[in-house]
């Protein structure tokens, strides 16, 4: 019996309209066998949550390109908990800060906000997909 | 069309023989047809000439609804419409032919035996179709469930999201809706709340019909858990995120209406004798509005508002989102054809609820062309009409109070039906985020209902949304041409859409009267000298 595909939700957070990377991510993860609900650009935290609840998503992949990622992304984990999405995976990627902050610092900052994994603009998507599968499997084992 | 027609089976032939001989719709000859609306207080009917050419109204009749046994009143109306003898009753339907005095001039010779015209009817008796919606996320599956229930002609008794709480269940048990439309989760999506709600509904004492239209993966489990309940499982109303799939659930609601709600009080017997199935009154109106958009070229986009004593219903035919520079849609794309029902906006039974809504308004109680209405006068009027729905205004002040309430219904029903804009500042400048439907460019607006029919010259839309005060963030129509269903025919044409969609739609539009522009309006709404509904049987003898 084939198992139903895993639902993930995708979108560019805040008032960010950079749409090219978002389209690439949708195509990539669909090809990888995920059921992708792509919310497109300018997505609010509430929209991410609503879509994740209805689709029973196991992960939310947040993009931020325009430099306001820190402000836009803070609080999403808390909102997830509040809505009962206790063990949903949160990934974030893109151009997460303005200026020349070293990536390690950026990563630490977003992890402290509750994101499970943090990626820069030139991450390798195949690696991302592999990590996502491993993380999902680990979550399932924990259940 | 290219498959040969199968010969009718014996049983089908038998069933056909039990039916009365009714005229078959004919594309070439004009056809007579009767539309009936069995309402909670009045049963109304009209005889129309439909078919190609100029459809027209021939006669109308109305009588108080015979609530104990609905076909009796319907029979009285049919008898008047068809000039049948006083002793005639609805049970004579199968044995009756059309008297020569009716619909003459259709080319038949007078001694020919003519079958009765088809009779189609709607019913809102027994309080209409009452539905509760249970869903998951309020902005998503719950909203889709509401839109589906409304488009099926329902009135909502409650909406519930996420997990059904004890108090939500108690409310459902107590309000006893005819149907609980239960959705939530895309196919393959959310399961937990659906599973829990199945168990909670299984333990509840609710004994109406449950429609499950949520995550298809749970359907088998739901069937098992609720095996002892009346349950219908249909396709998901939102199979994928944001995608509407309302038709299967709408069809389920229609079938349940026929199988359970129509039973009793004789409607099933009437259906057997007319050979047609009753439709919930608002569903017929929804179908009429759709038929108008389909068949009348200038009417592809319009809004209709049905202003009643208990509710105000808004129907829109218009795309939800038109795009444009600096405009972005947030949330659901609402359907092109949408109905909404406001249970707290009505001129009589809901007058006190309406007054509470209006109390929070920023629009003053005095406005163009109406004598001022003091808050005390308004309060007194609201109390009287709430207790005695048959009350009619007897003074200019009471006229003004009634007009003010009517305008309030329209204002709030439209604002709730339409979407909104919210400004957002981005690094590169300002953009607007839209939620809901953008009805600003909709060119036409129709008012139907007893009140507008009695006051066809009153600029109700202008009173509701004075041009000077129209807020830019409200996506209500900006400058629609307004029309009134002054003969109050739409509820009687609605049931005929099932058989004569184009002719019913054309007649619905042809029977409207335009509301004069504000400048040429009378200062005071003219006093209603006759209450159409106070005559037990009003017979108009000829066409429009
Ligand atoms: C094209 C572009 C625009 C276009 C966008 C058109 C469109 N429809 O998308 C326009 C002209 C509109 C634009 C506007 C702006 N832009 Co611009 N834009 C760019 C540009 C040149 C290319 C972006 C692009 O399409 N890249 C190609 C795609 C494939 O890559 P990507 O978006 O990075 O996505 C990939 C990865 O990041 C990663 N990824 C992304 N998200 C996620 C999430 C996860 C979970 C994972 C694993 C991976 C991942 O995978 C994606 C696919 O490979 C970049 C510079 C650059 N070279 O990146 C600037 C850039 C992104 N823009 C920038 C800025 C500042 C702006 C403006 C604020 C400028 C202004 N002041 O008006 C506005 C913001 C508008 C808004 N509200 O969003 C800055 C952002 C600075 C920062 N973050 O520090 C950049 C980096 C230019 C710069 N060097 O200054 N921009």
PDB file of C-alpha atoms in Angstrom, chain B residues 169-433:
ATOM      1  CA  UNK B 169     -22.760  20.395  21.382  1.00  0.00           C
ATOM      2  CA  UNK B 170     -25.400  21.441  23.880  1.00  0.00           C
ATOM      3  CA  UNK B 171     -26.307  24.331  21.591  1.00  0.00           C
ATOM      4  CA  UNK B 172     -26.671  22.011  18.607  1.00  0.00           C
ATOM      5  CA  UNK B 173     -28.804  19.612  20.632  1.00  0.00           C
ATOM      6  CA  UNK B 174     -30.955  22.462  21.795  1.00  0.00           C
ATOM      7  CA  UNK B 175     -31.377  24.373  18.509  1.00  0.00           C
ATOM      8  CA  UNK B 176     -31.918  21.080  16.612  1.00  0.00           C
ATOM      9  CA  UNK B 177     -30.979  22.213  13.091  1.00  0.00           C
ATOM     10  CA  UNK B 178     -32.389  20.078  10.269  1.00  0.00           C
ATOM     11  CA  UNK B 179     -28.856  19.422   9.092  1.00  0.00           C
ATOM     12  CA  UNK B 180     -25.363  19.668  10.541  1.00  0.00           C
ATOM     13  CA  UNK B 181     -22.950  20.325   7.683  1.00  0.00           C
ATOM     14  CA  UNK B 182     -19.656  19.125   8.990  1.00  0.00           C
ATOM     15  CA  UNK B 183     -16.385  19.772   7.181  1.00  0.00           C
ATOM     16  CA  UNK B 184     -12.742  20.498   7.949  1.00  0.00           C
ATOM     17  CA  UNK B 185      -9.379  19.314   6.727  1.00  0.00           C
ATOM     18  CA  UNK B 186      -8.294  19.012   3.130  1.00  0.00           C
ATOM     19  CA  UNK B 187      -8.265  15.503   1.672  1.00  0.00           C
ATOM     20  CA  UNK B 188      -5.293  13.838   3.334  1.00  0.00           C
ATOM     21  CA  UNK B 189      -5.007  16.798   5.680  1.00  0.00           C
ATOM     22  CA  UNK B 190      -6.069  17.433   9.263  1.00  0.00           C
ATOM     23  CA  UNK B 191      -7.569  14.458  11.100  1.00  0.00           C
ATOM     24  CA  UNK B 192      -7.508  14.935  14.851  1.00  0.00           C
ATOM     25  CA  UNK B 193     -10.433  17.335  15.319  1.00  0.00           C
ATOM     26  CA  UNK B 194     -12.506  15.434  12.785  1.00  0.00           C
ATOM     27  CA  UNK B 195     -11.979  12.198  14.685  1.00  0.00           C
ATOM     28  CA  UNK B 196     -12.760  13.789  18.037  1.00  0.00           C
ATOM     29  CA  UNK B 197     -15.833  15.550  16.676  1.00  0.00           C
ATOM     30  CA  UNK B 198     -17.099  12.249  15.239  1.00  0.00           C
ATOM     31  CA  UNK B 199     -16.927  10.705  18.685  1.00  0.00           C
ATOM     32  CA  UNK B 200     -18.555  13.698  20.317  1.00  0.00           C
ATOM     33  CA  UNK B 201     -21.361  13.821  17.755  1.00  0.00           C
ATOM     34  CA  UNK B 202     -21.837  10.070  18.181  1.00  0.00           C
ATOM     35  CA  UNK B 203     -22.478  10.541  21.897  1.00  0.00           C
ATOM     36  CA  UNK B 204     -24.749  13.561  21.432  1.00  0.00           C
ATOM     37  CA  UNK B 205     -28.525  13.398  21.385  1.00  0.00           C
ATOM     38  CA  UNK B 206     -28.722  15.331  18.101  1.00  0.00           C
ATOM     39  CA  UNK B 207     -31.142  13.414  15.867  1.00  0.00           C
ATOM     40  CA  UNK B 208     -31.217  15.414  12.615  1.00  0.00           C
ATOM     41  CA  UNK B 209     -29.106  14.614   9.570  1.00  0.00           C
ATOM     42  CA  UNK B 210     -25.317  14.908   9.566  1.00  0.00           C
ATOM     43  CA  UNK B 211     -23.532  15.650   6.319  1.00  0.00           C
ATOM     44  CA  UNK B 212     -19.839  14.825   6.451  1.00  0.00           C
ATOM     45  CA  UNK B 213     -17.971  16.840   3.827  1.00  0.00           C
ATOM     46  CA  UNK B 214     -14.471  17.026   5.307  1.00  0.00           C
ATOM     47  CA  UNK B 215     -11.161  15.174   4.875  1.00  0.00           C
ATOM     48  CA  UNK B 216     -11.982  12.153   2.722  1.00  0.00           C
ATOM     49  CA  UNK B 217      -9.363  10.031   4.496  1.00  0.00           C
ATOM     50  CA  UNK B 218     -11.580  10.057   7.597  1.00  0.00           C
ATOM     51  CA  UNK B 219     -14.806   9.166   5.789  1.00  0.00           C
ATOM     52  CA  UNK B 220     -14.758   5.421   6.594  1.00  0.00           C
ATOM     53  CA  UNK B 221     -13.970   6.060  10.212  1.00  0.00           C
ATOM     54  CA  UNK B 222     -16.755   8.637  10.397  1.00  0.00           C
ATOM     55  CA  UNK B 223     -19.206   6.132   8.903  1.00  0.00           C
ATOM     56  CA  UNK B 224     -18.253   3.599  11.556  1.00  0.00           C
ATOM     57  CA  UNK B 225     -18.327   5.951  14.498  1.00  0.00           C
ATOM     58  CA  UNK B 226     -21.663   7.404  13.449  1.00  0.00           C
ATOM     59  CA  UNK B 227     -23.322   4.236  12.150  1.00  0.00           C
ATOM     60  CA  UNK B 228     -26.275   4.756  14.485  1.00  0.00           C
ATOM     61  CA  UNK B 229     -26.949   8.332  13.273  1.00  0.00           C
ATOM     62  CA  UNK B 230     -28.545   9.670  10.128  1.00  0.00           C
ATOM     63  CA  UNK B 231     -25.380  10.397   8.174  1.00  0.00           C
ATOM     64  CA  UNK B 232     -24.645  11.357   4.587  1.00  0.00           C
ATOM     65  CA  UNK B 233     -21.024  11.389   3.434  1.00  0.00           C
ATOM     66  CA  UNK B 234     -20.182  13.600   0.448  1.00  0.00           C
ATOM     67  CA  UNK B 235     -17.041  14.854  -1.243  1.00  0.00           C
ATOM     68  CA  UNK B 236     -14.973  17.375   0.698  1.00  0.00           C
ATOM     69  CA  UNK B 237     -16.097  21.025   0.368  1.00  0.00           C
ATOM     70  CA  UNK B 238     -12.368  21.936   0.337  1.00  0.00           C
ATOM     71  CA  UNK B 239     -10.480  18.974  -1.147  1.00  0.00           C
ATOM     72  CA  UNK B 240      -7.337  21.048  -1.525  1.00  0.00           C
ATOM     73  CA  UNK B 241      -6.275  24.177   0.262  1.00  0.00           C
ATOM     74  CA  UNK B 242      -8.464  27.091  -0.853  1.00  0.00           C
ATOM     75  CA  UNK B 243     -10.351  25.129  -3.531  1.00  0.00           C
ATOM     76  CA  UNK B 244     -14.154  25.203  -3.383  1.00  0.00           C
ATOM     77  CA  UNK B 245     -16.134  22.104  -4.090  1.00  0.00           C
ATOM     78  CA  UNK B 246     -19.610  23.030  -2.925  1.00  0.00           C
ATOM     79  CA  UNK B 247     -21.813  21.158  -5.373  1.00  0.00           C
ATOM     80  CA  UNK B 248     -21.825  17.658  -3.779  1.00  0.00           C
ATOM     81  CA  UNK B 249     -22.726  19.043  -0.343  1.00  0.00           C
ATOM     82  CA  UNK B 250     -25.338  21.352  -1.883  1.00  0.00           C
ATOM     83  CA  UNK B 251     -26.891  18.392  -3.642  1.00  0.00           C
ATOM     84  CA  UNK B 252     -26.875  16.420  -0.373  1.00  0.00           C
ATOM     85  CA  UNK B 253     -28.686  19.283   1.354  1.00  0.00           C
ATOM     86  CA  UNK B 254     -31.283  19.368  -1.452  1.00  0.00           C
ATOM     87  CA  UNK B 255     -31.880  15.623  -1.199  1.00  0.00           C
ATOM     88  CA  UNK B 256     -32.237  15.746   2.578  1.00  0.00           C
ATOM     89  CA  UNK B 257     -34.649  18.650   2.229  1.00  0.00           C
ATOM     90  CA  UNK B 258     -36.787  16.485  -0.054  1.00  0.00           C
ATOM     91  CA  UNK B 259     -36.492  13.273   1.915  1.00  0.00           C
ATOM     92  CA  UNK B 260     -36.932  14.485   5.438  1.00  0.00           C
ATOM     93  CA  UNK B 261     -37.874  18.126   5.753  1.00  0.00           C
ATOM     94  CA  UNK B 262     -40.589  18.163   3.119  1.00  0.00           C
ATOM     95  CA  UNK B 263     -42.285  15.109   4.590  1.00  0.00           C
ATOM     96  CA  UNK B 264     -45.294  15.821   6.693  1.00  0.00           C
ATOM     97  CA  UNK B 265     -47.774  18.676   6.392  1.00  0.00           C
ATOM     98  CA  UNK B 266     -48.690  17.305   2.990  1.00  0.00           C
ATOM     99  CA  UNK B 267     -45.868  18.712   0.876  1.00  0.00           C
ATOM    100  CA  UNK B 268     -44.844  15.236  -0.247  1.00  0.00           C
ATOM    101  CA  UNK B 269     -48.391  14.542  -1.432  1.00  0.00           C
ATOM    102  CA  UNK B 270     -48.470  17.832  -3.302  1.00  0.00           C
ATOM    103  CA  UNK B 271     -45.144  16.951  -4.911  1.00  0.00           C
ATOM    104  CA  UNK B 272     -46.541  13.599  -6.008  1.00  0.00           C
ATOM    105  CA  UNK B 273     -49.567  15.223  -7.641  1.00  0.00           C
ATOM    106  CA  UNK B 274     -47.692  18.056  -9.363  1.00  0.00           C
ATOM    107  CA  UNK B 275     -44.864  15.751 -10.403  1.00  0.00           C
ATOM    108  CA  UNK B 276     -42.333  18.407  -9.357  1.00  0.00           C
ATOM    109  CA  UNK B 277     -40.053  18.613  -6.354  1.00  0.00           C
ATOM    110  CA  UNK B 278     -40.224  21.477  -3.896  1.00  0.00           C
ATOM    111  CA  UNK B 279     -37.147  23.682  -3.477  1.00  0.00           C
ATOM    112  CA  UNK B 280     -36.211  25.754  -0.419  1.00  0.00           C
ATOM    113  CA  UNK B 281     -37.331  29.316  -1.252  1.00  0.00           C
ATOM    114  CA  UNK B 282     -33.853  30.921  -0.972  1.00  0.00           C
ATOM    115  CA  UNK B 283     -32.260  28.173  -3.070  1.00  0.00           C
ATOM    116  CA  UNK B 284     -34.767  28.982  -5.823  1.00  0.00           C
ATOM    117  CA  UNK B 285     -33.755  32.633  -5.517  1.00  0.00           C
ATOM    118  CA  UNK B 286     -30.078  31.664  -5.769  1.00  0.00           C
ATOM    119  CA  UNK B 287     -30.839  29.645  -8.893  1.00  0.00           C
ATOM    120  CA  UNK B 288     -32.796  32.562 -10.380  1.00  0.00           C
ATOM    121  CA  UNK B 289     -29.943  34.980  -9.758  1.00  0.00           C
ATOM    122  CA  UNK B 290     -27.566  32.541 -11.466  1.00  0.00           C
ATOM    123  CA  UNK B 291     -29.935  32.074 -14.407  1.00  0.00           C
ATOM    124  CA  UNK B 292     -30.151  35.856 -14.875  1.00  0.00           C
ATOM    125  CA  UNK B 293     -26.350  36.095 -14.990  1.00  0.00           C
ATOM    126  CA  UNK B 294     -26.296  33.246 -17.513  1.00  0.00           C
ATOM    127  CA  UNK B 295     -29.085  34.377 -19.807  1.00  0.00           C
ATOM    128  CA  UNK B 296     -29.319  38.182 -19.688  1.00  0.00           C
ATOM    129  CA  UNK B 297     -26.296  39.774 -21.395  1.00  0.00           C
ATOM    130  CA  UNK B 298     -26.339  43.056 -19.432  1.00  0.00           C
ATOM    131  CA  UNK B 299     -26.723  41.235 -16.154  1.00  0.00           C
ATOM    132  CA  UNK B 300     -23.580  39.159 -15.963  1.00  0.00           C
ATOM    133  CA  UNK B 301     -22.630  41.110 -12.843  1.00  0.00           C
ATOM    134  CA  UNK B 302     -25.227  42.241 -10.336  1.00  0.00           C
ATOM    135  CA  UNK B 303     -26.319  42.114  -6.733  1.00  0.00           C
ATOM    136  CA  UNK B 304     -29.757  41.241  -5.388  1.00  0.00           C
ATOM    137  CA  UNK B 305     -30.900  41.975  -1.862  1.00  0.00           C
ATOM    138  CA  UNK B 306     -33.926  40.234  -0.412  1.00  0.00           C
ATOM    139  CA  UNK B 307     -35.166  42.355   2.440  1.00  0.00           C
ATOM    140  CA  UNK B 308     -37.423  40.427   4.799  1.00  0.00           C
ATOM    141  CA  UNK B 309     -38.973  40.619   8.227  1.00  0.00           C
ATOM    142  CA  UNK B 310     -36.576  38.105   9.758  1.00  0.00           C
ATOM    143  CA  UNK B 311     -33.456  38.163   7.572  1.00  0.00           C
ATOM    144  CA  UNK B 312     -31.714  40.123   4.857  1.00  0.00           C
ATOM    145  CA  UNK B 313     -30.214  37.951   2.136  1.00  0.00           C
ATOM    146  CA  UNK B 314     -27.607  39.220  -0.304  1.00  0.00           C
ATOM    147  CA  UNK B 315     -26.843  37.489  -3.609  1.00  0.00           C
ATOM    148  CA  UNK B 316     -23.895  38.554  -5.725  1.00  0.00           C
ATOM    149  CA  UNK B 317     -22.816  37.550  -9.208  1.00  0.00           C
ATOM    150  CA  UNK B 318     -19.368  39.029  -9.700  1.00  0.00           C
ATOM    151  CA  UNK B 319     -15.769  37.856  -9.632  1.00  0.00           C
ATOM    152  CA  UNK B 320     -14.198  38.107  -6.189  1.00  0.00           C
ATOM    153  CA  UNK B 321     -10.872  39.607  -7.208  1.00  0.00           C
ATOM    154  CA  UNK B 322     -10.013  41.723 -10.219  1.00  0.00           C
ATOM    155  CA  UNK B 323      -6.309  42.177  -9.592  1.00  0.00           C
ATOM    156  CA  UNK B 324      -4.676  45.489 -10.407  1.00  0.00           C
ATOM    157  CA  UNK B 325      -1.533  47.393  -9.514  1.00  0.00           C
ATOM    158  CA  UNK B 326      -0.701  47.265  -5.834  1.00  0.00           C
ATOM    159  CA  UNK B 327      -3.608  45.000  -4.913  1.00  0.00           C
ATOM    160  CA  UNK B 328      -3.213  41.612  -3.315  1.00  0.00           C
ATOM    161  CA  UNK B 329      -5.870  39.109  -2.214  1.00  0.00           C
ATOM    162  CA  UNK B 330      -5.515  37.530   1.188  1.00  0.00           C
ATOM    163  CA  UNK B 331      -7.369  34.378   2.198  1.00  0.00           C
ATOM    164  CA  UNK B 332     -10.043  32.516   0.280  1.00  0.00           C
ATOM    165  CA  UNK B 333     -11.078  33.400  -3.242  1.00  0.00           C
ATOM    166  CA  UNK B 334     -14.817  33.586  -2.695  1.00  0.00           C
ATOM    167  CA  UNK B 335     -17.101  32.119  -5.358  1.00  0.00           C
ATOM    168  CA  UNK B 336     -18.436  34.237  -8.199  1.00  0.00           C
ATOM    169  CA  UNK B 337     -21.987  33.430  -7.109  1.00  0.00           C
ATOM    170  CA  UNK B 338     -22.436  33.969  -3.442  1.00  0.00           C
ATOM    171  CA  UNK B 339     -25.363  34.181  -1.052  1.00  0.00           C
ATOM    172  CA  UNK B 340     -25.178  35.446   2.502  1.00  0.00           C
ATOM    173  CA  UNK B 341     -27.910  35.560   5.112  1.00  0.00           C
ATOM    174  CA  UNK B 342     -28.044  37.932   8.049  1.00  0.00           C
ATOM    175  CA  UNK B 343     -30.317  36.650  10.789  1.00  0.00           C
ATOM    176  CA  UNK B 344     -30.053  39.827  12.855  1.00  0.00           C
ATOM    177  CA  UNK B 345     -31.073  42.174  10.049  1.00  0.00           C
ATOM    178  CA  UNK B 346     -34.794  42.225   9.392  1.00  0.00           C
ATOM    179  CA  UNK B 347     -37.673  44.695   9.480  1.00  0.00           C
ATOM    180  CA  UNK B 348     -40.039  42.883  11.819  1.00  0.00           C
ATOM    181  CA  UNK B 349     -39.100  39.763  13.788  1.00  0.00           C
ATOM    182  CA  UNK B 350     -35.452  40.836  13.803  1.00  0.00           C
ATOM    183  CA  UNK B 351     -36.146  44.548  14.326  1.00  0.00           C
ATOM    184  CA  UNK B 352     -34.743  44.692  17.850  1.00  0.00           C
ATOM    185  CA  UNK B 353     -31.557  42.854  16.850  1.00  0.00           C
ATOM    186  CA  UNK B 354     -31.256  45.250  13.905  1.00  0.00           C
ATOM    187  CA  UNK B 355     -31.728  48.272  16.166  1.00  0.00           C
ATOM    188  CA  UNK B 356     -28.858  47.016  18.325  1.00  0.00           C
ATOM    189  CA  UNK B 357     -26.643  46.802  15.230  1.00  0.00           C
ATOM    190  CA  UNK B 358     -27.680  50.281  14.080  1.00  0.00           C
ATOM    191  CA  UNK B 359     -26.974  51.726  17.515  1.00  0.00           C
ATOM    192  CA  UNK B 360     -23.275  51.223  16.806  1.00  0.00           C
ATOM    193  CA  UNK B 361     -23.477  53.036  13.457  1.00  0.00           C
ATOM    194  CA  UNK B 362     -21.595  56.127  12.512  1.00  0.00           C
ATOM    195  CA  UNK B 363     -24.425  57.293  10.250  1.00  0.00           C
ATOM    196  CA  UNK B 364     -26.892  59.676  11.946  1.00  0.00           C
ATOM    197  CA  UNK B 365     -30.542  58.687  12.156  1.00  0.00           C
ATOM    198  CA  UNK B 366     -31.602  61.592   9.975  1.00  0.00           C
ATOM    199  CA  UNK B 367     -30.748  61.606   6.369  1.00  0.00           C
ATOM    200  CA  UNK B 368     -31.765  62.814   2.916  1.00  0.00           C
ATOM    201  CA  UNK B 369     -35.437  63.066   2.260  1.00  0.00           C
ATOM    202  CA  UNK B 370     -36.738  61.577   5.460  1.00  0.00           C
ATOM    203  CA  UNK B 371     -38.270  63.337   8.414  1.00  0.00           C
ATOM    204  CA  UNK B 372     -35.953  63.003  11.420  1.00  0.00           C
ATOM    205  CA  UNK B 373     -36.382  59.866  13.483  1.00  0.00           C
ATOM    206  CA  UNK B 374     -35.708  60.416  17.146  1.00  0.00           C
ATOM    207  CA  UNK B 375     -34.094  57.553  19.041  1.00  0.00           C
ATOM    208  CA  UNK B 376     -37.190  57.265  21.236  1.00  0.00           C
ATOM    209  CA  UNK B 377     -39.548  57.068  18.258  1.00  0.00           C
ATOM    210  CA  UNK B 378     -37.299  54.467  16.667  1.00  0.00           C
ATOM    211  CA  UNK B 379     -37.191  52.407  19.866  1.00  0.00           C
ATOM    212  CA  UNK B 380     -40.968  52.498  20.195  1.00  0.00           C
ATOM    213  CA  UNK B 381     -41.420  51.440  16.573  1.00  0.00           C
ATOM    214  CA  UNK B 382     -38.923  48.604  16.929  1.00  0.00           C
ATOM    215  CA  UNK B 383     -40.688  47.282  19.979  1.00  0.00           C
ATOM    216  CA  UNK B 384     -44.099  47.365  18.305  1.00  0.00           C
ATOM    217  CA  UNK B 385     -43.118  45.694  15.048  1.00  0.00           C
ATOM    218  CA  UNK B 386     -41.057  43.077  16.861  1.00  0.00           C
ATOM    219  CA  UNK B 387     -44.095  42.052  18.874  1.00  0.00           C
ATOM    220  CA  UNK B 388     -46.626  42.531  16.048  1.00  0.00           C
ATOM    221  CA  UNK B 389     -44.957  41.805  12.726  1.00  0.00           C
ATOM    222  CA  UNK B 390     -48.122  42.699  10.794  1.00  0.00           C
ATOM    223  CA  UNK B 391     -47.915  46.349  11.943  1.00  0.00           C
ATOM    224  CA  UNK B 392     -47.832  48.974   9.174  1.00  0.00           C
ATOM    225  CA  UNK B 393     -46.636  52.539   9.629  1.00  0.00           C
ATOM    226  CA  UNK B 394     -49.464  54.981  10.261  1.00  0.00           C
ATOM    227  CA  UNK B 395     -47.619  58.300  10.379  1.00  0.00           C
ATOM    228  CA  UNK B 396     -44.773  59.991   8.485  1.00  0.00           C
ATOM    229  CA  UNK B 397     -42.533  59.392  11.509  1.00  0.00           C
ATOM    230  CA  UNK B 398     -43.282  55.701  11.478  1.00  0.00           C
ATOM    231  CA  UNK B 399     -42.762  55.623   7.725  1.00  0.00           C
ATOM    232  CA  UNK B 400     -39.384  57.194   8.290  1.00  0.00           C
ATOM    233  CA  UNK B 401     -38.524  54.728  11.056  1.00  0.00           C
ATOM    234  CA  UNK B 402     -39.370  51.832   8.746  1.00  0.00           C
ATOM    235  CA  UNK B 403     -37.332  53.352   5.902  1.00  0.00           C
ATOM    236  CA  UNK B 404     -34.455  53.884   8.261  1.00  0.00           C
ATOM    237  CA  UNK B 405     -34.516  50.249   9.373  1.00  0.00           C
ATOM    238  CA  UNK B 406     -34.710  49.087   5.749  1.00  0.00           C
ATOM    239  CA  UNK B 407     -31.691  51.200   4.843  1.00  0.00           C
ATOM    240  CA  UNK B 408     -29.869  49.801   7.878  1.00  0.00           C
ATOM    241  CA  UNK B 409     -30.535  46.224   6.751  1.00  0.00           C
ATOM    242  CA  UNK B 410     -29.120  47.002   3.329  1.00  0.00           C
ATOM    243  CA  UNK B 411     -26.079  48.819   4.682  1.00  0.00           C
ATOM    244  CA  UNK B 412     -24.991  46.083   7.027  1.00  0.00           C
ATOM    245  CA  UNK B 413     -25.980  43.114   4.886  1.00  0.00           C
ATOM    246  CA  UNK B 414     -23.983  44.548   1.982  1.00  0.00           C
ATOM    247  CA  UNK B 415     -20.978  45.461   4.108  1.00  0.00           C
ATOM    248  CA  UNK B 416     -20.855  41.952   5.559  1.00  0.00           C
ATOM    249  CA  UNK B 417     -21.287  40.340   2.148  1.00  0.00           C
ATOM    250  CA  UNK B 418     -18.611  42.473   0.496  1.00  0.00           C
ATOM    251  CA  UNK B 419     -14.899  42.377   1.196  1.00  0.00           C
ATOM    252  CA  UNK B 420     -12.514  44.965   2.591  1.00  0.00           C
ATOM    253  CA  UNK B 421      -9.238  46.661   1.773  1.00  0.00           C
ATOM    254  CA  UNK B 422      -6.422  47.279   4.170  1.00  0.00           C
ATOM    255  CA  UNK B 423      -3.522  49.588   3.367  1.00  0.00           C
ATOM    256  CA  UNK B 424      -0.001  48.189   3.751  1.00  0.00           C
ATOM    257  CA  UNK B 425       3.251  50.118   3.475  1.00  0.00           C
ATOM    258  CA  UNK B 426       6.131  48.379   1.781  1.00  0.00           C
ATOM    259  CA  UNK B 427       9.673  49.587   1.150  1.00  0.00           C
ATOM    260  CA  UNK B 428       8.662  50.531  -2.390  1.00  0.00           C
ATOM    261  CA  UNK B 429       5.412  52.238  -1.453  1.00  0.00           C
ATOM    262  CA  UNK B 430       1.831  51.530  -0.431  1.00  0.00           C
ATOM    263  CA  UNK B 431      -0.184  48.524  -1.531  1.00  0.00           C
ATOM    264  CA  UNK B 432      -3.664  47.293  -0.601  1.00  0.00           C
ATOM    265  CA  UNK B 433      -4.529  43.905   0.786  1.00  0.00           C
TER     266      UNK B 433
END
